[in-house]
Short mmCIF file of C-alpha atoms in Angstrom, two decimals:
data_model
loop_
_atom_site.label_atom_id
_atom_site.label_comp_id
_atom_site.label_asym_id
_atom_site.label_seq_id
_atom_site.Cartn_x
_atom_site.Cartn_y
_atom_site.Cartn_z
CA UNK H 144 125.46 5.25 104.23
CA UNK H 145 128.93 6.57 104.39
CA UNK H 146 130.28 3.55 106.57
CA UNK H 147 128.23 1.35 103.50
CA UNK H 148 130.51 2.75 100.74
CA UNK H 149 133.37 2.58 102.90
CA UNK H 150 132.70 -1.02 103.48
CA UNK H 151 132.32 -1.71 99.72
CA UNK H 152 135.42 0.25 98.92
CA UNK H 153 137.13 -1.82 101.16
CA UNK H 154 136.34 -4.82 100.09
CA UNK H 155 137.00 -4.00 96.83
CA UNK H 156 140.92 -3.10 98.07
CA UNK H 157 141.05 -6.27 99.56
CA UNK H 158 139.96 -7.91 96.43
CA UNK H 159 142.17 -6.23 94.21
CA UNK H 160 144.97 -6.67 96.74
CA UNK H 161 144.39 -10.40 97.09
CA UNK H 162 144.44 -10.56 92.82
CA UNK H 163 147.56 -9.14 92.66
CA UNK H 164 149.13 -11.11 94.66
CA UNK H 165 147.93 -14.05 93.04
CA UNK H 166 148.50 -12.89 89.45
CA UNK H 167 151.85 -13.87 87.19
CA UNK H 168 150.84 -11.53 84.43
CA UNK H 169 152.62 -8.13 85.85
CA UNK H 170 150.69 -6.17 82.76
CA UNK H 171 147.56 -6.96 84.74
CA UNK H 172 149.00 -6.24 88.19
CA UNK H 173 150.00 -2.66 86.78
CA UNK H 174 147.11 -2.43 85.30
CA UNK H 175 145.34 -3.80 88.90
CA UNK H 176 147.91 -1.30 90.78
CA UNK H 177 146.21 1.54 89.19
CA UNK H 178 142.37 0.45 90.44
CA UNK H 179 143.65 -0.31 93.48
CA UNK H 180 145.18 3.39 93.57
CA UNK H 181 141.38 4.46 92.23
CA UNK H 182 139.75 2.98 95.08
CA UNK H 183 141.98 4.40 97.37
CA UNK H 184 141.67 8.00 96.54
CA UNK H 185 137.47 7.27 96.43
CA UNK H 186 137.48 6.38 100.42
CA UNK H 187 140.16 9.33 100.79
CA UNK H 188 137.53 11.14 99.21
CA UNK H 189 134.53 9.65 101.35
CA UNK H 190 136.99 10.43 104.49
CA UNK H 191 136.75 14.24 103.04
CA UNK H 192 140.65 13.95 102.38
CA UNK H 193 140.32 15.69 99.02
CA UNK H 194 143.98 16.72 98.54
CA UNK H 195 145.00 13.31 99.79
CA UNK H 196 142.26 11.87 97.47
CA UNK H 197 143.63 14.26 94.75
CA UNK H 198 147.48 13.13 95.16
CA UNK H 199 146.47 9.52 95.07
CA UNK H 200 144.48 9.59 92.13
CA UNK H 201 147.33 11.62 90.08
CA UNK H 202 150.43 10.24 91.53
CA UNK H 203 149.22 6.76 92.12
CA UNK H 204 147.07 5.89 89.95
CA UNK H 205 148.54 8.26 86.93
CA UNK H 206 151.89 8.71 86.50
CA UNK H 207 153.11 5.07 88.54
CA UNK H 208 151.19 3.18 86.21
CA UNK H 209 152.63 5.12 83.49
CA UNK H 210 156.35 4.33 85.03
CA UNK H 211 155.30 0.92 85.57
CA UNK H 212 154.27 -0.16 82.33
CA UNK H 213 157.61 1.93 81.14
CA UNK H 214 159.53 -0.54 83.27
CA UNK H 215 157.53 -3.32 81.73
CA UNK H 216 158.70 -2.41 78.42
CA UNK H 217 162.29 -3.10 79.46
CA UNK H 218 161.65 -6.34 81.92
CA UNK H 219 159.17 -8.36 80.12
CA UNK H 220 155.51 -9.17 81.55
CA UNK H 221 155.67 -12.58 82.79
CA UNK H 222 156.78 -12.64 86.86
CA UNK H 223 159.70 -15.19 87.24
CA UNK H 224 158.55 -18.50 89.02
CA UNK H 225 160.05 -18.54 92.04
CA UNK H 226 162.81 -20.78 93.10
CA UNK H 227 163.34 -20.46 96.68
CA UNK H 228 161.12 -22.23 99.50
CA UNK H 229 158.06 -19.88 100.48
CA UNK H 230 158.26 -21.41 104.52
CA UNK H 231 161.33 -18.80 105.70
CA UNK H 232 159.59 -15.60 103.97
CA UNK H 233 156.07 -16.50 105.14
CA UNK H 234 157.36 -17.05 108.73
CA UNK H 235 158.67 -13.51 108.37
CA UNK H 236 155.22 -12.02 107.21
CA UNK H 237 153.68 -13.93 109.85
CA UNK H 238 156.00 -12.55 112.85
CA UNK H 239 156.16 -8.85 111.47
CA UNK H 240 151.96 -8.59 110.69
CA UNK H 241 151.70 -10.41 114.40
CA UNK H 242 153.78 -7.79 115.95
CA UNK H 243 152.24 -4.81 113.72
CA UNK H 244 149.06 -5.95 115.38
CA UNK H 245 150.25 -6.12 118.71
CA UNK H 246 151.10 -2.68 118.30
CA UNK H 247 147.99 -1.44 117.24
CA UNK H 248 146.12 -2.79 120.70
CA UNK H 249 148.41 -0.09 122.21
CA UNK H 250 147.03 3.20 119.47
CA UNK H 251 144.02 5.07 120.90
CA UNK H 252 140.30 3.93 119.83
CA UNK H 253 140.02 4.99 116.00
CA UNK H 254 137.35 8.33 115.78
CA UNK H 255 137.81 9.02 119.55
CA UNK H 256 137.41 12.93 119.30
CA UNK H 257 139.63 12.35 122.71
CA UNK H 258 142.70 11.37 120.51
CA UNK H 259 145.92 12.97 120.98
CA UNK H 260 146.24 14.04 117.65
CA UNK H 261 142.57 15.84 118.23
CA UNK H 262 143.27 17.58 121.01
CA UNK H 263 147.01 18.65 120.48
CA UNK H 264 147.69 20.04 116.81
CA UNK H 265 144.32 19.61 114.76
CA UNK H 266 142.95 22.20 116.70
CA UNK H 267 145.76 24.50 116.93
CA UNK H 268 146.03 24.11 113.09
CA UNK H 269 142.02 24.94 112.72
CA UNK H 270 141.82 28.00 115.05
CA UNK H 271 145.37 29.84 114.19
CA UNK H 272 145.94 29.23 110.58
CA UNK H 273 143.36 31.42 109.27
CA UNK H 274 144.80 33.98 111.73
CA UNK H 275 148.87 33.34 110.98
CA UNK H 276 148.52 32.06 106.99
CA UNK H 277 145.08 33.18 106.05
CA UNK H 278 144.56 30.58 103.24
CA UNK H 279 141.23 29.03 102.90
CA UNK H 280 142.50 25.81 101.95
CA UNK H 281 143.77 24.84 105.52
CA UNK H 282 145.46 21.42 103.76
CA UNK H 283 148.11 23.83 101.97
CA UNK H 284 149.03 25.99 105.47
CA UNK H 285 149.96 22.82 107.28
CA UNK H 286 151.84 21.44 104.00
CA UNK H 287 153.76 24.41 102.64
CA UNK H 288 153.79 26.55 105.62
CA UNK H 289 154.09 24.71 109.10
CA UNK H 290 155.36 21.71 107.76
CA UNK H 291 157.48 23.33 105.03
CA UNK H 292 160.36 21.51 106.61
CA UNK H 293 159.26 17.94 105.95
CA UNK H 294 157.96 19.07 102.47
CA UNK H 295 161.24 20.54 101.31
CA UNK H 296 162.48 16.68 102.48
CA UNK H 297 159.61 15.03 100.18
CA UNK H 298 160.85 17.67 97.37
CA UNK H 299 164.80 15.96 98.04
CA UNK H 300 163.33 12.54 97.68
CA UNK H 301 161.35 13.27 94.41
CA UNK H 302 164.74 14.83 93.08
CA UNK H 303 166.92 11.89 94.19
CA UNK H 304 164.79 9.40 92.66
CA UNK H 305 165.68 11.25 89.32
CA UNK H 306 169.50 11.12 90.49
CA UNK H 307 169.22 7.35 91.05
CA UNK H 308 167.04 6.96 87.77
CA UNK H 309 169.39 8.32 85.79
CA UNK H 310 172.72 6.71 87.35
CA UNK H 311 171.07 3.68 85.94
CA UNK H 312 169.73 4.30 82.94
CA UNK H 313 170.25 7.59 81.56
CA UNK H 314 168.68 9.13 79.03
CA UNK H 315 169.54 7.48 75.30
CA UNK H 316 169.76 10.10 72.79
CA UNK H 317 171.20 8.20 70.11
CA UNK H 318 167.53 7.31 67.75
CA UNK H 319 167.21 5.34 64.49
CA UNK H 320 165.25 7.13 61.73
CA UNK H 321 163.73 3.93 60.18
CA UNK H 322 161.68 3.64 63.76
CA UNK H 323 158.30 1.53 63.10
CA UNK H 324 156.56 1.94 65.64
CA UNK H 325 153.09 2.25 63.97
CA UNK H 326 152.59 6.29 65.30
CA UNK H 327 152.48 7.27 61.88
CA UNK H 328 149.24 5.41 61.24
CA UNK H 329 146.85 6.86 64.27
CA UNK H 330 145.65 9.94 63.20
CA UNK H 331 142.85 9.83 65.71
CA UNK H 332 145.14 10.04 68.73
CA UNK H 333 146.76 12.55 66.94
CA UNK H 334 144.30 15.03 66.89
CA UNK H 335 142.71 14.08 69.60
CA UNK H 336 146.01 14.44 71.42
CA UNK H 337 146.87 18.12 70.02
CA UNK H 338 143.10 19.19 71.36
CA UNK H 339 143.74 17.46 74.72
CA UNK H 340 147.06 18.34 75.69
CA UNK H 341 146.87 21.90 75.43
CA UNK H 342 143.94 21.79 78.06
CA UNK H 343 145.74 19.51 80.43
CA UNK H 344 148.80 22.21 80.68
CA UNK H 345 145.98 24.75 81.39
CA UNK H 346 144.28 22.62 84.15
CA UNK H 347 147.74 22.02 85.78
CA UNK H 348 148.45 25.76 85.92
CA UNK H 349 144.86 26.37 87.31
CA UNK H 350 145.86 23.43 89.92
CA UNK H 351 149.46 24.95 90.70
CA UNK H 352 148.06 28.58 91.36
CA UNK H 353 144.45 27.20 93.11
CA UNK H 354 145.93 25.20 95.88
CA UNK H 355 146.16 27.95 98.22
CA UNK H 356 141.76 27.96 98.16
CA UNK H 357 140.79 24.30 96.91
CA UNK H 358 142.61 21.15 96.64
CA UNK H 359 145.60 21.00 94.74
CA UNK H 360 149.34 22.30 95.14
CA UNK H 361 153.05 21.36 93.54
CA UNK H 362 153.10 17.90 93.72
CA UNK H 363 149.55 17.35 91.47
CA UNK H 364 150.40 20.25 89.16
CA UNK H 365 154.08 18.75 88.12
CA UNK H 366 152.59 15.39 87.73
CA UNK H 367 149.19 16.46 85.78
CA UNK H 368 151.75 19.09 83.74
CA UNK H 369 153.86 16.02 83.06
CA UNK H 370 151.41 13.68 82.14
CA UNK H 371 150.60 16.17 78.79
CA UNK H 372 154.08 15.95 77.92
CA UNK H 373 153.98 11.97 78.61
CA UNK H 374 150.81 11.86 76.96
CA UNK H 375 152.85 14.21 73.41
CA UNK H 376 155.61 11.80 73.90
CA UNK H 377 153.23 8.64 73.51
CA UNK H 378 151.37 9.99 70.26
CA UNK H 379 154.28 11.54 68.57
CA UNK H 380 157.35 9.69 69.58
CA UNK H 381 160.22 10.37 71.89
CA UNK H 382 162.38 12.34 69.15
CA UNK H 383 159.85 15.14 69.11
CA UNK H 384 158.92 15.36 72.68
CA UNK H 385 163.12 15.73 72.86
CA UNK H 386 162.63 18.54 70.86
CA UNK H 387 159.69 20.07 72.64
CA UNK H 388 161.63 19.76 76.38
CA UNK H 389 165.06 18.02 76.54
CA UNK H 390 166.21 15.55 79.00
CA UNK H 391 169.81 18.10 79.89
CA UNK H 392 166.86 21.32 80.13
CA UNK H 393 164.69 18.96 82.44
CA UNK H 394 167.93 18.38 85.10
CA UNK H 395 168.35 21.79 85.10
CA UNK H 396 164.65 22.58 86.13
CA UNK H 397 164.63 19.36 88.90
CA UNK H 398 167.66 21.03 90.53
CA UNK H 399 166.22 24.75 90.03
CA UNK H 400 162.97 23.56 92.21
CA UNK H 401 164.81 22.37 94.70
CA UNK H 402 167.33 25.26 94.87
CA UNK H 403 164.00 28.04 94.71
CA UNK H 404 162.36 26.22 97.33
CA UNK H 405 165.38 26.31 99.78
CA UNK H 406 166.45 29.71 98.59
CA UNK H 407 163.09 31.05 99.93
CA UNK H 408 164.38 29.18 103.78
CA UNK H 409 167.97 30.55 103.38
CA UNK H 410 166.09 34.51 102.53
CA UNK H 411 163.98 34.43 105.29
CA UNK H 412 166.83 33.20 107.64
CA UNK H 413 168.92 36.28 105.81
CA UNK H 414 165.88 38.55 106.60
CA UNK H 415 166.43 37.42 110.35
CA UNK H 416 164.16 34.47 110.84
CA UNK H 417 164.07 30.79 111.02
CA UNK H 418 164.45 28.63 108.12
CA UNK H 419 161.10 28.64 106.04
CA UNK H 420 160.07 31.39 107.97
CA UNK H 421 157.82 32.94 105.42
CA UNK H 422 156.63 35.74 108.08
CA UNK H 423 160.01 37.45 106.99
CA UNK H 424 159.18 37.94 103.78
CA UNK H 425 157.11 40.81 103.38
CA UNK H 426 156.25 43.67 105.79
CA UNK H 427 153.13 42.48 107.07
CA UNK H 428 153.61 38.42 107.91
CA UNK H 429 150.70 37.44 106.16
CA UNK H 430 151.31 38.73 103.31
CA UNK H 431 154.57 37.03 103.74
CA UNK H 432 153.07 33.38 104.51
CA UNK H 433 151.08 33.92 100.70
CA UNK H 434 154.06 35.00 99.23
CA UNK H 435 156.11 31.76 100.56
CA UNK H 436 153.54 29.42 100.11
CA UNK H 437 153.27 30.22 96.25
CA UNK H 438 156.94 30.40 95.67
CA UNK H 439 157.52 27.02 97.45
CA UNK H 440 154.63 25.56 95.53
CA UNK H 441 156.53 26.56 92.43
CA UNK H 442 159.53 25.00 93.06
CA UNK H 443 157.70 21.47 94.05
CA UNK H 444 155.52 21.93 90.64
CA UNK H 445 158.83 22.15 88.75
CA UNK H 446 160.89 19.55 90.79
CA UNK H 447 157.87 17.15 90.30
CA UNK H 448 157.23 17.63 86.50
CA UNK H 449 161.02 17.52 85.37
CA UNK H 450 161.50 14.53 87.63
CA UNK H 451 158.50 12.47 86.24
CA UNK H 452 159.12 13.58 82.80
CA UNK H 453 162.36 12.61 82.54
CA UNK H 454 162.64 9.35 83.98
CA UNK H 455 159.28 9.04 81.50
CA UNK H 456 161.90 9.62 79.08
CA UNK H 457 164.51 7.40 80.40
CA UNK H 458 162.29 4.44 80.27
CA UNK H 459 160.97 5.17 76.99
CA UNK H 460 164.53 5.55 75.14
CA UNK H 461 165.67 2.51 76.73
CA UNK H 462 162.49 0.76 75.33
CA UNK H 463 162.69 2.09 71.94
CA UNK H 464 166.21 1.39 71.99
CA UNK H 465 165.22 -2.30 72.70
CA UNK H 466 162.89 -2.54 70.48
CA UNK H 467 164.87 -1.64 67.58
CA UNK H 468 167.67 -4.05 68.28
CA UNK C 65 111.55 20.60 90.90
CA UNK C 66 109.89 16.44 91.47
CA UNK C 67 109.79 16.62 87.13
CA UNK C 68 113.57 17.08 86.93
CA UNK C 69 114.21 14.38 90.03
CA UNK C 70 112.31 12.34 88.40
CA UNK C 71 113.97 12.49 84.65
CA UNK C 72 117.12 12.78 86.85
CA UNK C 73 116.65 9.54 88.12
CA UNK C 74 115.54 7.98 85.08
CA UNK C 75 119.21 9.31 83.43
CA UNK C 76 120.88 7.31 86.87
CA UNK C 77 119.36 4.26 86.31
CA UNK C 78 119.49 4.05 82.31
CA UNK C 79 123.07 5.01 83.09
CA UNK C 80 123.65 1.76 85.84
CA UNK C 81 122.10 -0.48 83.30
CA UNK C 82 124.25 0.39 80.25
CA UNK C 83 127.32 0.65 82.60
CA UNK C 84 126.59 -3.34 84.24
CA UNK C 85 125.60 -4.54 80.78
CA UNK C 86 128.96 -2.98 79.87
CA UNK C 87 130.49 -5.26 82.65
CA UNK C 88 128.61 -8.27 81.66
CA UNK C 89 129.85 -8.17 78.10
CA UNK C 90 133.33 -7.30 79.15
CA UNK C 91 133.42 -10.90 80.66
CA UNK C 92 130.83 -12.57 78.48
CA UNK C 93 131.68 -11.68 74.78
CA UNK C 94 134.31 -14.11 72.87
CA UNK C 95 137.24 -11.98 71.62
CA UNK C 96 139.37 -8.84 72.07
CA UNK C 97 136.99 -6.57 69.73
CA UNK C 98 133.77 -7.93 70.71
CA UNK C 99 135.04 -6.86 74.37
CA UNK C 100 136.57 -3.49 73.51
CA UNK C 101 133.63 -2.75 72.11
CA UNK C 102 131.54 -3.59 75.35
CA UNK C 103 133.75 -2.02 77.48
CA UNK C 104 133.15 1.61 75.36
CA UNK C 105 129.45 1.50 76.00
CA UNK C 106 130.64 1.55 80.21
CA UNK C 107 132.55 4.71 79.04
CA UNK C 108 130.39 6.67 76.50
CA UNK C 109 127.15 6.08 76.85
CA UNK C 110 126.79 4.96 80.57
CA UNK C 111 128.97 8.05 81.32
CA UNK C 112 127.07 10.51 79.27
CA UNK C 113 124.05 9.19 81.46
CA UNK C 114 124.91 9.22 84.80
CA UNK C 115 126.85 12.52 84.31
CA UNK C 116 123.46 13.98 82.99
CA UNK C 117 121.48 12.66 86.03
CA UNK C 118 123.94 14.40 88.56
CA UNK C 119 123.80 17.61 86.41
CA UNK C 120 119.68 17.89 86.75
CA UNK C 121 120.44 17.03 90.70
CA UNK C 122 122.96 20.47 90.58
CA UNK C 123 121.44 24.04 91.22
CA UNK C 124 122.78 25.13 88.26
CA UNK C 125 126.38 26.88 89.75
CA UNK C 126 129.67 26.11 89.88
CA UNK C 127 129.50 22.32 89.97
CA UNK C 128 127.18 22.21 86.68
CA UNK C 129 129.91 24.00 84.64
CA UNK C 130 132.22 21.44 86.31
CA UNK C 131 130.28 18.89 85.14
CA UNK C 132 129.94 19.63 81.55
CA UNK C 133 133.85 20.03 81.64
CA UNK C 134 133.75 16.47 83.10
CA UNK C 135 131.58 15.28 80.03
CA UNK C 136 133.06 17.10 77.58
CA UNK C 137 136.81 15.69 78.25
CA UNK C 138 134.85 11.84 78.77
CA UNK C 139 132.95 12.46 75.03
CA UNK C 140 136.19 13.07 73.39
CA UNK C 141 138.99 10.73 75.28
CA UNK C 142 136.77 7.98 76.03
CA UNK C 143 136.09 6.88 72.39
CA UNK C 144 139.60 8.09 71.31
CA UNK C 145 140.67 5.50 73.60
CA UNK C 146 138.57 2.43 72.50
CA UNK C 147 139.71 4.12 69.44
CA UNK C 148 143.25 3.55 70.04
CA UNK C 149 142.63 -0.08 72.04
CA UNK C 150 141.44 -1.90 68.87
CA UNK C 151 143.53 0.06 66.02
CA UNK C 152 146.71 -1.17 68.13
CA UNK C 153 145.24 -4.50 68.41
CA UNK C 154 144.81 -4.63 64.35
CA UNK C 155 148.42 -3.42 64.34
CA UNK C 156 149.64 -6.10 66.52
CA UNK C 157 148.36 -8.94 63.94
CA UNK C 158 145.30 -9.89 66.14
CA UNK C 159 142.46 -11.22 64.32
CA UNK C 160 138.66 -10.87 64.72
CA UNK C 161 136.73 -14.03 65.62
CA UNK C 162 135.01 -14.56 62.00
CA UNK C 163 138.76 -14.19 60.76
CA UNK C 164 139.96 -17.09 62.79
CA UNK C 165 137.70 -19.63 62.23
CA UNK C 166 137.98 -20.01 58.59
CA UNK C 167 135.29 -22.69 57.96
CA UNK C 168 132.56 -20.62 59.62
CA UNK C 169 133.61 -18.10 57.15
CA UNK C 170 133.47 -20.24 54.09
CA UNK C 171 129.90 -21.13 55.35
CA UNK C 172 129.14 -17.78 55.54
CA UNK C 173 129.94 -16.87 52.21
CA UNK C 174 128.57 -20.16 50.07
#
């Protein structure tokens, strides 16, 4: 049954893969991009990948679309015909998918419980974490704890991608009052919105603080967190979301995650340990690893929601801006 | 226990019928609102079923009160959004399909 669904998942990847490609309307292929992301995090979740699953369905299929159809706003939604001959750059695709697939022959049989990666760190990972971290949710040890190294790096990139966002665009500030943008007239999605929002801060915060025992963590929380805030800025207009959490308050926060997350590796180093060596932290080690994992967790949760929030909001002043000229 | 599978399964399948018929009129019906408004019966209604079904299948824990959250948040947004869909649409100068064919209108109305 499960190889069934996986099967028709598939299929339907390919499909929506295929479309897009095919497809000049890039409104649609956002709007395809987010399925696709969908159907993704369903066979993550039929693989029993629920964080994975989780991330997908937030980051992916969420907040990209979101960014997506910000950047639409500014392009235009009709892909350019193209101009060039399609022979050279199909000869590429050919020779780099041929020798991608060459390469594969060479990977061990897919499932083989006699895998490297099954008999090397999996099982490590399974038998000592509950021993050396002690957190149900074995997803978050191996994330926050003994890969803390390479998540501090995917922290870096989320932050940079603000940096380059805003050497580009940057954040207009600069609004016209007589703005008709026809927000004044929905005063379903108004109070709908002012129900709604309040409960999606809530279920980030139970997201941010449960990851340690169910699936969840920094990365979801920041984005869910930021999608309320994208979600105010939508209903009420960018003016008042301004008001609610600035654009200069929102750097500050990007850099602070970054800086609490690496001041908890430079502490433990003081404390005469490794880099991200939570063990340091508190008398007993364990205790420690909890005490690391929730602090790092923290500082993803606010890198990610002050980055995605604020190139939310350098999109949307750009738009407005557009729109009004 | 084989009384609530059963009404369970009755809920499933009245849910996969209004959520295909959904589907069908999504690509079937003429216009924007005629669609819009197929496309909400996939979200309220077939929702409301199927998420009913897979409560009676629950042993009434955890993942019941999940589930109610689930429908709760799908009874409000869900509408809100069809809501939204078609009030922009109006906005944006579209017309219904009675509005654009002006002679089927005069027939109507003589």
């Amino acid at each position: 049954m499960a190889e069934f669904i996986d099967l028709v998942l598939l299929a339907m990847l390919a499909l929506t893969a295929l479309r897009i490609i095919f497809l000049k309307d890039l409104f649609a292929v956002v709007m395809l991009f987010g399925i696709y992301s969908f159907l993704s995090a369903l066979i993550f979740v039929n693989l029993d990948a629920v964080d994975v699953a989780f991330t997908e369905a937030s980051v992916g299929a969420g907040i990209s679309t979101v960014l997506m159809l910000g950047t639409l706003a500014l392009t235009g939604r009709k892909e350019k015909p193209s101009t060039h001959s399609t022979l050279l750059p199909l000869f590429v695709v050919l020779v780099t998918g041929a020798a991608l697939i060459y390469g594969t022959l060479d990977m061990p049989p897919f499932g083989d419980p006699d895998n490297p990666v099954h008999q090397h760190v999996a099982p490590r990972y399974i038998e000592e974490s509950p021993k050396e971290v002690g957190l149900p949710n074995m997803v978050t040890s191996v994330l926050a704890s003994y890969r803390g190294f390479d998540t501090l790096g995917e922290t870096v990139v989320v932050f940079s991608a603000l940096i380059g966002v805003f050497s580009l665009l940057g954040v207009r500030r600069k609004q016209k009052k007589d703005l008709d943008s026809g927000l004044e007239s929905h005063r379903v999605l108004h109070v709908v919105a002012k129900v709604i929002i309040p409960l999606v801060i809530l279920f980030a915060l139970y997201v941010q603080f449960h990851g340690d025992f169910g699936p969840g963590g920094g990365f979801q929380a920041g984005v869910i967190a930021a999608a309320a805030f994208i979600l105010y800025a939508l209903v009420f207009g960018l003016p008042k979301a301004f008001a609610v959490v600035g654009p200069k308050f929102l750097q500050w926060m990007a850099a602070f995650g970054v800086l609490l997350y690496a001041s908890v590796g430079l502490y433990s180093m003081y404390k005469g340990g490794h880099f991200l060596d939570y063990n340091q932290l508190a008398a007993d080690p364990v205790a420690g690893q909890h005490y690391g994992i929730i602090i790092i967790e923290l500082g993803v949760g606010f890198t990610v929601f002050a980055v995605m929030l604020n190139i939310f909001y350098a999109f949307g002043s750009q738009a407005e801006r557009s729109n009004v000229q | 226990m084989l009384f609530l599978d059963i009404v369970s399964s009755i809920l499933l399948l009245a849910g996969i019928f209004f959520g295909l018929s959904g589907a069908v009129g999504l690509f079937r019906f003429p216009d924007f609102f005629t669609r819009v408004h197929a496309a909400s019966v996939t979200d309220s209604i077939a929702a409301i079923l199927i998420i009913g079904g897979l409560l009676l299948q629950t042993s009434f824990d955890l993942n019941t009160a999940k589930l109610v959250f689930i429908l709760l948040f799908l009874m409000v947004t869900s509408p809100t959004a069809s809501h939204a869909l078609a009030k922009s649409a109006r906005h944006g100068g579209l017309l219904t399909l009675a509005e654009t064919r002006p002679e089927d209108k005069q027939e109507h109305t003589q």
